[in-house]
Structure formats: structure tokens, C-alpha cells
mmCIF file of C-alpha atoms in Angstrom:
data_model
loop_
_atom_site.group_PDB
_atom_site.id
_atom_site.type_symbol
_atom_site.label_atom_id
_atom_site.label_comp_id
_atom_site.label_asym_id
_atom_site.label_seq_id
_atom_site.Cartn_x
_atom_site.Cartn_y
_atom_site.Cartn_z
ATOM 1 C CA MET G 25 -25.776 8.021 20.781
ATOM 2 C CA SER G 26 -27.091 4.438 20.283
ATOM 3 C CA SER G 27 -25.809 1.916 22.484
ATOM 4 C CA GLY G 28 -24.810 0.064 18.730
ATOM 5 C CA THR G 29 -23.461 3.098 17.439
ATOM 6 C CA ARG G 30 -21.452 3.549 20.967
ATOM 7 C CA ALA G 31 -20.167 0.351 20.406
ATOM 8 C CA ARG G 32 -19.046 0.791 17.144
ATOM 9 C CA PHE G 33 -17.270 3.663 17.572
ATOM 10 C CA ALA G 34 -15.444 1.901 20.888
ATOM 11 C CA VAL G 35 -14.393 -0.526 18.777
ATOM 12 C CA VAL G 36 -13.004 1.993 16.018
ATOM 13 C CA LEU G 37 -11.266 3.776 18.551
ATOM 14 C CA ALA G 38 -9.420 1.148 19.656
ATOM 15 C CA THR G 39 -8.380 0.029 16.492
ATOM 16 C CA ALA G 40 -7.235 3.428 15.170
ATOM 17 C CA ALA G 41 -5.191 3.496 19.212
ATOM 18 C CA VAL G 42 -3.678 0.232 18.193
ATOM 19 C CA LEU G 43 -2.536 1.620 14.918
ATOM 20 C CA ALA G 44 -1.155 4.871 15.797
ATOM 21 C CA GLY G 45 0.395 3.592 18.786
ATOM 22 C CA CYS G 46 0.400 7.175 19.925
ATOM 23 C CA ALA G 47 3.358 7.987 18.158
ATOM 24 C CA PRO G 48 4.199 9.046 14.393
ATOM 25 C CA VAL G 49 5.356 6.079 11.939
ATOM 26 C CA THR G 50 8.857 6.674 10.882
ATOM 27 C CA PRO G 51 11.150 4.412 9.582
ATOM 28 C CA SER G 52 12.659 2.116 11.921
ATOM 29 C CA VAL G 53 16.310 1.900 10.562
ATOM 30 C CA THR G 54 18.061 4.093 8.235
ATOM 31 C CA TRP G 55 16.953 4.046 4.370
ATOM 32 C CA GLN G 56 19.430 4.417 1.684
ATOM 33 C CA ARG G 57 18.490 6.950 -0.861
ATOM 34 C CA SER G 58 19.970 7.369 -4.409
ATOM 35 C CA THR G 59 19.334 6.562 -7.866
ATOM 36 C CA PHE G 60 19.622 3.756 -10.774
ATOM 37 C CA GLU G 61 19.784 4.340 -14.448
ATOM 38 C CA GLY G 62 18.488 7.906 -13.711
ATOM 39 C CA PHE G 63 15.639 6.742 -11.449
ATOM 40 C CA ASP G 64 14.820 7.467 -7.666
ATOM 41 C CA VAL G 65 15.585 4.371 -5.821
ATOM 42 C CA ILE G 66 14.856 3.844 -1.498
ATOM 43 C CA SER G 67 15.947 1.161 -0.025
ATOM 44 C CA TYR G 68 17.204 -0.811 2.564
ATOM 45 C CA VAL G 69 19.480 -4.374 3.113
ATOM 46 C CA PRO G 70 20.215 -6.114 6.436
ATOM 47 C CA ALA G 71 23.599 -7.826 6.335
ATOM 48 C CA HIS G 72 21.486 -11.180 6.520
ATOM 49 C CA PRO G 73 18.233 -10.908 4.248
ATOM 50 C CA ARG G 74 15.196 -13.296 4.972
ATOM 51 C CA GLY G 75 14.248 -12.084 1.564
ATOM 52 C CA MET G 76 13.227 -8.379 -0.558
ATOM 53 C CA ALA G 77 9.982 -6.878 -0.779
ATOM 54 C CA TYR G 78 9.608 -4.983 -4.015
ATOM 55 C CA PHE G 79 7.101 -1.992 -3.478
ATOM 56 C CA PHE G 80 5.272 -0.393 -6.463
ATOM 57 C CA HIS G 81 3.545 3.173 -6.648
ATOM 58 C CA GLY G 82 0.208 3.759 -8.133
ATOM 59 C CA SER G 83 -0.520 6.222 -11.094
ATOM 60 C CA GLY G 84 0.878 9.283 -10.598
ATOM 61 C CA GLY G 85 3.231 7.803 -7.858
ATOM 62 C CA SER G 86 6.962 7.403 -7.610
ATOM 63 C CA ALA G 87 9.895 6.046 -5.141
ATOM 64 C CA SER G 88 8.522 7.376 -2.413
ATOM 65 C CA PHE G 89 5.725 5.368 -1.957
ATOM 66 C CA ALA G 90 7.679 4.351 0.520
ATOM 67 C CA ASP G 91 7.573 7.467 2.881
ATOM 68 C CA LYS G 92 3.729 7.511 2.868
ATOM 69 C CA VAL G 93 2.733 7.012 6.621
ATOM 70 C CA GLU G 94 0.872 3.289 5.825
ATOM 71 C CA THR G 95 3.555 2.402 3.673
ATOM 72 C CA THR G 96 6.849 2.960 5.849
ATOM 73 C CA ASP G 97 4.537 0.681 8.625
ATOM 74 C CA VAL G 98 4.117 -2.037 6.355
ATOM 75 C CA ILE G 99 7.830 -1.909 5.712
ATOM 76 C CA ASN G 100 8.583 -0.893 9.489
ATOM 77 C CA ARG G 101 6.974 -4.851 9.902
ATOM 78 C CA LEU G 102 9.060 -6.109 7.311
ATOM 79 C CA VAL G 103 11.934 -5.334 8.587
ATOM 80 C CA ALA G 104 11.402 -6.504 12.105
ATOM 81 C CA LYS G 105 10.869 -9.529 10.340
ATOM 82 C CA GLY G 106 14.169 -9.465 8.468
ATOM 83 C CA TYR G 107 13.289 -8.137 5.259
ATOM 84 C CA GLY G 108 15.038 -5.987 2.892
ATOM 85 C CA PHE G 109 13.435 -3.281 0.647
ATOM 86 C CA VAL G 110 13.606 -1.419 -2.348
ATOM 87 C CA SER G 111 11.180 1.297 -3.843
ATOM 88 C CA THR G 112 11.574 2.864 -7.558
ATOM 89 C CA SER G 113 9.781 4.853 -9.702
ATOM 90 C CA SER G 114 7.844 3.641 -13.259
ATOM 91 C CA THR G 115 9.675 3.967 -16.176
ATOM 92 C CA GLU G 116 7.144 6.473 -17.517
ATOM 93 C CA ARG G 117 7.316 9.709 -16.192
ATOM 94 C CA THR G 118 6.030 12.127 -18.364
ATOM 95 C CA GLY G 119 2.380 11.084 -18.479
ATOM 96 C CA ASP G 120 0.018 9.355 -15.953
ATOM 97 C CA ARG G 121 3.653 7.823 -14.260
ATOM 98 C CA ARG G 122 2.228 4.381 -14.460
ATOM 99 C CA TRP G 123 3.395 1.284 -14.439
ATOM 100 C CA ASP G 124 3.349 -0.749 -17.239
ATOM 101 C CA ALA G 125 1.060 -3.529 -17.028
ATOM 102 C CA ALA G 126 0.197 -5.226 -19.898
ATOM 103 C CA ASN G 127 3.134 -6.692 -21.059
ATOM 104 C CA PRO G 128 4.907 -9.527 -19.699
ATOM 105 C CA SER G 129 8.120 -9.844 -21.430
ATOM 106 C CA LEU G 130 11.343 -9.253 -19.419
ATOM 107 C CA THR G 131 13.147 -7.712 -22.284
ATOM 108 C CA SER G 132 10.648 -5.266 -24.154
ATOM 109 C CA ASN G 133 8.505 -4.364 -21.145
ATOM 110 C CA PRO G 134 10.797 -0.873 -19.634
ATOM 111 C CA ASP G 135 9.923 -1.776 -16.717
ATOM 112 C CA LEU G 136 10.259 -5.324 -16.345
ATOM 113 C CA ALA G 137 13.875 -4.976 -17.684
ATOM 114 C CA ARG G 138 14.800 -2.550 -15.685
ATOM 115 C CA LEU G 139 14.014 -4.207 -12.337
ATOM 116 C CA THR G 140 15.649 -7.382 -13.458
ATOM 117 C CA ARG G 141 18.934 -5.098 -13.921
ATOM 118 C CA LEU G 142 18.106 -3.384 -10.831
ATOM 119 C CA GLN G 143 17.598 -6.854 -8.614
ATOM 120 C CA ALA G 144 20.968 -8.146 -10.961
ATOM 121 C CA GLN G 145 22.687 -4.468 -8.933
ATOM 122 C CA LEU G 146 21.311 -5.214 -5.441
ATOM 123 C CA VAL G 147 22.928 -8.636 -5.590
ATOM 124 C CA ALA G 148 26.073 -7.359 -6.967
ATOM 125 C CA THR G 149 26.648 -4.421 -4.374
ATOM 126 C CA THR G 150 24.546 -5.476 -0.880
ATOM 127 C CA PRO G 151 24.403 -8.689 1.115
ATOM 128 C CA LEU G 152 21.819 -9.808 -1.062
ATOM 129 C CA GLU G 153 21.853 -13.464 -2.473
ATOM 130 C CA PRO G 154 20.388 -14.418 -6.236
ATOM 131 C CA ASN G 155 18.378 -16.715 -4.559
ATOM 132 C CA ALA G 156 17.079 -14.800 -1.913
ATOM 133 C CA PRO G 157 13.295 -15.285 -1.445
ATOM 134 C CA LEU G 158 11.795 -11.998 -3.153
ATOM 135 C CA ILE G 159 7.984 -10.713 -2.228
ATOM 136 C CA GLY G 160 5.950 -7.639 -4.082
ATOM 137 C CA VAL G 161 3.564 -5.384 -2.978
ATOM 138 C CA GLY G 162 1.614 -2.958 -5.123
ATOM 139 C CA MET G 163 -0.884 -0.452 -4.729
ATOM 140 C CA SER G 164 -3.934 0.403 -7.539
ATOM 141 C CA ASN G 165 -2.036 0.413 -10.887
ATOM 142 C CA GLY G 166 1.341 -1.053 -8.927
ATOM 143 C CA ALA G 167 -0.970 -4.042 -7.679
ATOM 144 C CA ARG G 168 -2.071 -5.174 -11.468
ATOM 145 C CA PHE G 169 2.307 -4.343 -11.964
ATOM 146 C CA VAL G 170 2.843 -6.822 -9.270
ATOM 147 C CA THR G 171 0.640 -9.656 -10.448
ATOM 148 C CA LEU G 172 2.341 -8.693 -13.580
ATOM 149 C CA TRP G 173 6.080 -8.675 -11.903
ATOM 150 C CA GLY G 174 5.305 -11.540 -9.773
ATOM 151 C CA GLN G 175 4.472 -13.800 -12.774
ATOM 152 C CA SER G 176 6.359 -13.111 -14.819
ATOM 153 C CA TRP G 177 9.754 -13.335 -12.905
ATOM 154 C CA LYS G 178 8.291 -16.822 -11.591
ATOM 155 C CA ASN G 179 7.921 -18.018 -14.691
ATOM 156 C CA ALA G 180 11.699 -16.703 -15.476
ATOM 157 C CA GLY G 181 13.045 -18.238 -12.939
ATOM 158 C CA TYR G 182 13.482 -15.977 -10.117
ATOM 159 C CA PRO G 183 12.477 -16.378 -6.171
ATOM 160 C CA VAL G 184 9.412 -14.815 -6.553
ATOM 161 C CA ARG G 185 7.117 -16.485 -3.143
ATOM 162 C CA ALA G 186 4.621 -14.080 -2.957
ATOM 163 C CA ILE G 187 2.816 -10.875 -3.515
ATOM 164 C CA TRP G 188 0.151 -8.307 -2.343
ATOM 165 C CA ALA G 189 -1.960 -6.660 -4.985
ATOM 166 C CA SER G 190 -3.617 -3.316 -2.863
ATOM 167 C CA HIS G 191 -6.685 -2.027 -4.673
ATOM 168 C CA GLY G 192 -6.585 -3.466 -8.496
ATOM 169 C CA ARG G 193 -6.888 -6.513 -9.938
ATOM 170 C CA THR G 194 -4.689 -9.048 -11.562
ATOM 171 C CA ALA G 195 -2.741 -7.572 -14.720
ATOM 172 C CA ASN G 196 -4.328 -9.086 -17.824
ATOM 173 C CA PRO G 197 -1.609 -11.263 -19.164
ATOM 174 C CA TYR G 198 -2.157 -13.115 -16.150
ATOM 175 C CA ASP G 199 -5.853 -12.277 -15.406
ATOM 176 C CA GLY G 200 -7.383 -16.050 -17.503
ATOM 177 C CA PRO G 201 -7.722 -19.098 -14.367
ATOM 178 C CA GLY G 202 -4.882 -20.472 -13.624
ATOM 179 C CA GLN G 203 -2.602 -18.482 -14.683
ATOM 180 C CA LEU G 204 -1.916 -16.367 -11.862
ATOM 181 C CA THR G 205 -0.231 -18.949 -9.610
ATOM 182 C CA VAL G 206 2.039 -17.015 -7.450
ATOM 183 C CA PRO G 207 0.624 -16.984 -3.677
ATOM 184 C CA THR G 208 -1.376 -13.760 -3.474
ATOM 185 C CA VAL G 209 -2.921 -11.176 -1.162
ATOM 186 C CA PHE G 210 -5.659 -9.080 -2.423
ATOM 187 C CA SER G 211 -6.801 -5.908 -0.579
ATOM 188 C CA THR G 212 -9.199 -3.542 -1.375
ATOM 189 C CA SER G 213 -11.779 -1.192 0.465
ATOM 190 C CA GLU G 214 -15.563 -0.940 0.521
ATOM 191 C CA HIS G 215 -16.432 2.495 -0.931
ATOM 192 C CA ASP G 216 -13.454 2.309 -3.615
ATOM 193 C CA PHE G 217 -14.931 4.072 -6.575
ATOM 194 C CA THR G 218 -11.208 4.115 -8.105
ATOM 195 C CA SER G 219 -11.004 0.824 -8.447
ATOM 196 C CA PRO G 220 -14.136 -0.825 -7.236
ATOM 197 C CA PRO G 221 -14.255 -3.839 -5.131
ATOM 198 C CA ALA G 222 -16.108 -6.156 -6.998
ATOM 199 C CA GLY G 223 -13.240 -5.721 -9.645
ATOM 200 C CA VAL G 224 -10.813 -6.984 -6.869
ATOM 201 C CA GLN G 225 -13.223 -9.457 -5.898
ATOM 202 C CA ALA G 226 -13.514 -11.206 -8.921
ATOM 203 C CA SER G 227 -9.821 -11.438 -9.076
ATOM 204 C CA TYR G 228 -9.591 -13.197 -5.898
ATOM 205 C CA ASP G 229 -12.191 -15.248 -6.971
ATOM 206 C CA THR G 230 -10.402 -16.456 -10.274
ATOM 207 C CA ALA G 231 -7.239 -17.344 -8.083
ATOM 208 C CA ARG G 232 -9.238 -18.923 -5.429
ATOM 209 C CA VAL G 233 -10.972 -21.443 -7.483
ATOM 210 C CA ALA G 234 -7.890 -21.885 -9.856
ATOM 211 C CA GLY G 235 -6.378 -23.342 -6.360
ATOM 212 C CA THR G 236 -3.683 -20.241 -6.109
ATOM 213 C CA PRO G 237 -3.312 -19.475 -2.389
ATOM 214 C CA THR G 238 -4.849 -16.166 -1.713
ATOM 215 C CA VAL G 239 -6.734 -14.165 0.809
ATOM 216 C CA LEU G 240 -8.851 -11.606 0.812
ATOM 217 C CA PHE G 241 -8.880 -8.440 3.156
ATOM 218 C CA THR G 242 -11.295 -5.651 2.347
ATOM 219 C CA SER G 243 -11.308 -2.381 4.600
ATOM 220 C CA ARG G 244 -14.563 -1.081 6.051
ATOM 221 C CA GLU G 245 -15.439 2.844 7.081
ATOM 222 C CA ARG G 246 -14.341 3.583 10.074
ATOM 223 C CA ILE G 247 -15.554 6.511 12.938
ATOM 224 C CA LEU G 248 -13.706 10.156 12.592
ATOM 225 C CA SER G 249 -10.648 10.098 15.012
ATOM 226 C CA SER G 250 -7.927 11.947 15.993
ATOM 227 C CA PHE G 251 -5.959 9.383 16.546
ATOM 228 C CA GLN G 252 -5.566 8.578 13.102
ATOM 229 C CA PHE G 253 -3.750 11.330 12.567
ATOM 230 C CA LEU G 254 -1.204 11.407 15.137
ATOM 231 C CA ARG G 255 0.108 8.473 12.613
ATOM 232 C CA ILE G 256 1.946 11.264 10.465
ATOM 233 C CA PRO G 257 5.691 12.852 11.726
ATOM 234 C CA ASP G 258 5.378 16.276 13.026
ATOM 235 C CA ILE G 259 1.683 16.168 14.356
ATOM 236 C CA ASP G 260 0.479 16.489 18.009
ATOM 237 C CA ALA G 261 -2.016 15.711 19.940
ATOM 238 C CA THR G 262 -3.477 19.415 19.890
ATOM 239 C CA GLU G 263 -2.893 19.348 15.623
ATOM 240 C CA ALA G 264 -4.577 15.888 15.427
ATOM 241 C CA GLY G 265 -7.647 17.399 17.287
ATOM 242 C CA GLN G 266 -8.008 20.473 15.368
ATOM 243 C CA ILE G 267 -7.744 18.708 12.081
ATOM 244 C CA ARG G 268 -10.787 16.070 13.268
ATOM 245 C CA ASP G 269 -12.327 19.334 13.845
ATOM 246 C CA ALA G 270 -11.890 20.873 10.577
ATOM 247 C CA LEU G 271 -12.998 17.961 8.676
ATOM 248 C CA VAL G 272 -16.298 18.024 11.093
ATOM 249 C CA ASP G 273 -16.856 21.642 9.749
ATOM 250 C CA THR G 274 -17.056 20.410 5.746
ATOM 251 C CA GLY G 275 -20.388 18.982 7.172
ATOM 252 C CA VAL G 276 -19.357 15.516 6.231
ATOM 253 C CA TRP G 277 -19.308 14.041 9.788
ATOM 254 C CA ASN G 278 -21.402 14.837 12.572
ATOM 255 C CA SER G 279 -19.946 15.548 15.806
ATOM 256 C CA GLN G 280 -19.683 12.047 16.829
ATOM 257 C CA GLY G 281 -17.246 11.380 14.076
ATOM 258 C CA THR G 282 -20.182 9.264 11.448
ATOM 259 C CA ARG G 283 -20.406 10.320 8.190
ATOM 260 C CA ILE G 284 -23.633 12.404 7.382
ATOM 261 C CA VAL G 285 -22.773 12.898 3.511
ATOM 262 C CA PRO G 286 -24.527 9.626 2.139
ATOM 263 C CA ASP G 287 -22.896 9.864 -1.426
ATOM 264 C CA ILE G 288 -18.951 8.770 -1.019
ATOM 265 C CA GLN G 289 -17.547 10.922 -3.701
ATOM 266 C CA ALA G 290 -19.424 13.732 -2.591
ATOM 267 C CA ALA G 291 -18.073 13.176 0.947
ATOM 268 C CA VAL G 292 -14.483 13.007 -0.272
ATOM 269 C CA ASN G 293 -14.841 15.883 -2.142
ATOM 270 C CA ARG G 294 -16.114 17.677 0.949
ATOM 271 C CA ALA G 295 -12.946 16.612 2.729
ATOM 272 C CA GLN G 296 -10.913 18.026 0.810
ATOM 273 C CA THR G 297 -11.841 21.304 1.443
ATOM 274 C CA ALA G 298 -11.268 21.445 5.447
ATOM 275 C CA ALA G 299 -9.731 24.283 6.557
ATOM 276 C CA ILE G 300 -6.651 22.158 8.021
ATOM 277 C CA PRO G 301 -4.193 24.620 10.628
ATOM 278 C CA SER G 302 -1.379 26.703 9.149
ATOM 279 C CA SER G 303 0.775 24.327 11.535
ATOM 280 C CA VAL G 304 0.084 21.381 9.384
ATOM 281 C CA LEU G 305 -0.009 22.651 6.013
ATOM 282 C CA PRO G 306 3.429 20.355 5.159
ATOM 283 C CA GLN G 307 1.353 16.984 6.455
ATOM 284 C CA SER G 308 -1.720 17.982 3.969
ATOM 285 C CA GLN G 309 -1.061 15.021 1.999
ATOM 286 C CA GLU G 310 -0.626 12.769 4.445
ATOM 287 C CA ILE G 311 -3.657 14.277 6.296
ATOM 288 C CA THR G 312 -5.922 13.577 2.840
ATOM 289 C CA ASN G 313 -3.873 10.343 2.718
ATOM 290 C CA GLU G 314 -5.425 9.425 6.378
ATOM 291 C CA THR G 315 -9.330 10.651 5.900
ATOM 292 C CA ALA G 316 -9.475 8.491 2.804
ATOM 293 C CA LEU G 317 -8.681 5.745 4.497
ATOM 294 C CA LEU G 318 -10.910 6.227 7.333
ATOM 295 C CA LEU G 319 -13.707 6.746 4.598
ATOM 296 C CA ALA G 320 -12.420 3.308 2.649
ATOM 297 C CA VAL G 321 -11.818 4.950 -0.024
ATOM 298 C CA HIS G 322 -8.711 4.321 -2.581
ATOM 299 C CA GLN G 323 -5.753 3.906 -0.414
ATOM 300 C CA PHE G 324 -3.266 2.083 1.110
ATOM 301 C CA THR G 325 -3.628 0.790 4.618
ATOM 302 C CA ALA G 326 -1.281 -0.946 7.000
ATOM 303 C CA GLU G 327 -4.686 -2.063 9.027
ATOM 304 C CA TYR G 328 -4.451 -5.707 8.206
ATOM 305 C CA ALA G 329 -0.767 -5.657 7.783
ATOM 306 C CA ASP G 330 0.083 -8.301 9.840
ATOM 307 C CA ARG G 331 -2.033 -10.890 8.645
ATOM 308 C CA ALA G 332 -1.069 -9.873 5.004
ATOM 309 C CA ILE G 333 2.891 -10.196 5.646
ATOM 310 C CA ALA G 334 1.887 -13.538 7.826
ATOM 311 C CA PHE G 335 0.418 -14.399 4.802
ATOM 312 C CA LEU G 336 3.892 -13.692 2.391
ATOM 313 C CA ASP G 337 6.292 -14.602 4.931
ATOM 314 C CA GLY G 338 4.633 -18.373 5.252
ATOM 315 C CA TYR G 339 5.982 -19.230 1.298
ATOM 316 C CA VAL G 340 9.313 -17.841 1.987
ATOM 317 C CA ASN G 341 12.067 -20.511 2.615
#
């Protein structure tokens, strides 16, 4: 291993160890699981919320976006700052299960309309005050939707303070110069072939040039490390090592954890063939998610959560 590779390996291991904390990521408080108008809702509202964070899943997702390791990590950090959160499912449940990110109307867009009713229900039944600051976090299709939700609600007088659009562009109704005025975190990954980083960069540039407060974070590929899999509940150090070995056996990485399959899409496809231990099969989706994160493709990550949350929190009164 060259000195440069060793240095990079050390940095990546240190980053992974910090993120992993050598412990699984689980909710730091008890979440409420309920339904609203027939749709699943996962939420938590403290006695005196600093604000409320809305979470929006990507295509094919649901309210359980909150349950993912990386999302839970972000939620825990927000809760530590005094925020509540709510995650629900898109209205469309029979096809791609996507949010309507094209229609900015709070009445004719079924998602925006239902969310206004959900907000009213939260105000009526929890300690959330009507003027409590709101922030939003969305992934992929949810990233486009969080820009639509944030700007539409702000225009309607709701106290939306800032949003985080992860791995997705600004929604078309607000993608022109000066149309997105909500302070926005944009984030992407260097190898994202689902929502390529150039598009996210373009949305960031449009917002920045128009004077909208904004930041951009880009995830970089990491060396394959067993530390990443310790973030997943019910996976121990031995199993994490076995997962790493199984991934190396696919031929995507060498024994040092460096990717050796040049084409990123081919690497992702081959990685999904890994023969992971039977004891961790219930966690296979999270293993796939964390592996995608290591490859810096289309995956939500808590990698820069502290900086993103500091940006969001900076606009909360």
C-alpha cells in the first residue's frame, strides 16, 4: 500500500469510526407511530419544541424513511437540539410512491393539502405552537418536494425557516432565478447516477447567484470498512467483518478496501450479489444502504449532518 493510500485509508477509517461511534444508531427518544387520514405517521414532539422538522422520503419510500440508520442519526441530532419531527408517506401509494413535486397549490396538490391538515392536527394535539419554526429534510424525489413544500408553505405564511434537499434538484415551479428564497442545504454524492451531481450543483448555483442563503455538500467515495456496518442495529463486530469480507469476495474491492471495478454502476450491481451471513439477512436493506453510501452513490447520509443542521438551525428564531 502506498503512503498516499495509507493516509487516505487512515482518514476514512477515522471518519467511519466517528460516524459509527462503535455503536448502533437507534432512536434517542421514544417515537410515536400513528396514522393520519389513513397514512402512516412517525413523529416525536418534545414538551417545548424549538421547532418541527418534516422528513420526506424518496421514490418508493414511506414514513419509514425515518427508521433508516442515516435518517435516525440526523433525527437524533435534531432532537438533541430541541426539535420535534414528523415523517409520513406520499399520497400516491400504488405506483412509484412519489410526492407531487410539480404542483405548488396547497389545495389541489394532495400532498401539500394533507400536510397542511397534518400540521393543524399536530398543533391541536401536541405542544407544537402555530408559530413554531419549521424546517424540512427530503431525499431524492423528497428533495424536490421539500423545495416545493418549503417555498409554497413560506409563500402561504407558514413559518418555514430552512430546508435540506438531499440528492435532488429544486422543484420546477421554483427552479428559476430568485424563485427559491428559503435558505437551503443541497447535498449530493460524487458517483450518483440516479440524480447526477451536476443537476444538484445547478440548483445550488441558481439559488446562490440569486442571493438565497445556501450551502452544498458532496459525499466522496470511502474505503470499504467494517466500521460502517456497526451503525446498523443488531450487527456486531464479527458480523460487520464478515459483511466486509463478503463484499470483498464480490471482486468490487481489493483486500485493502479500495474499489477495483472501474464502472460505478457495475460495482453497485455486483456488490448487491454479496453472500452476507444468514444472521444479518434481516438487516440486508440497511447493509445495501450503507454500502451505497460508501460508494458515494444515491443514498441519504448523516456524514455532514452537524454542518447541515447548524445551517438549518441558524435560521430558526
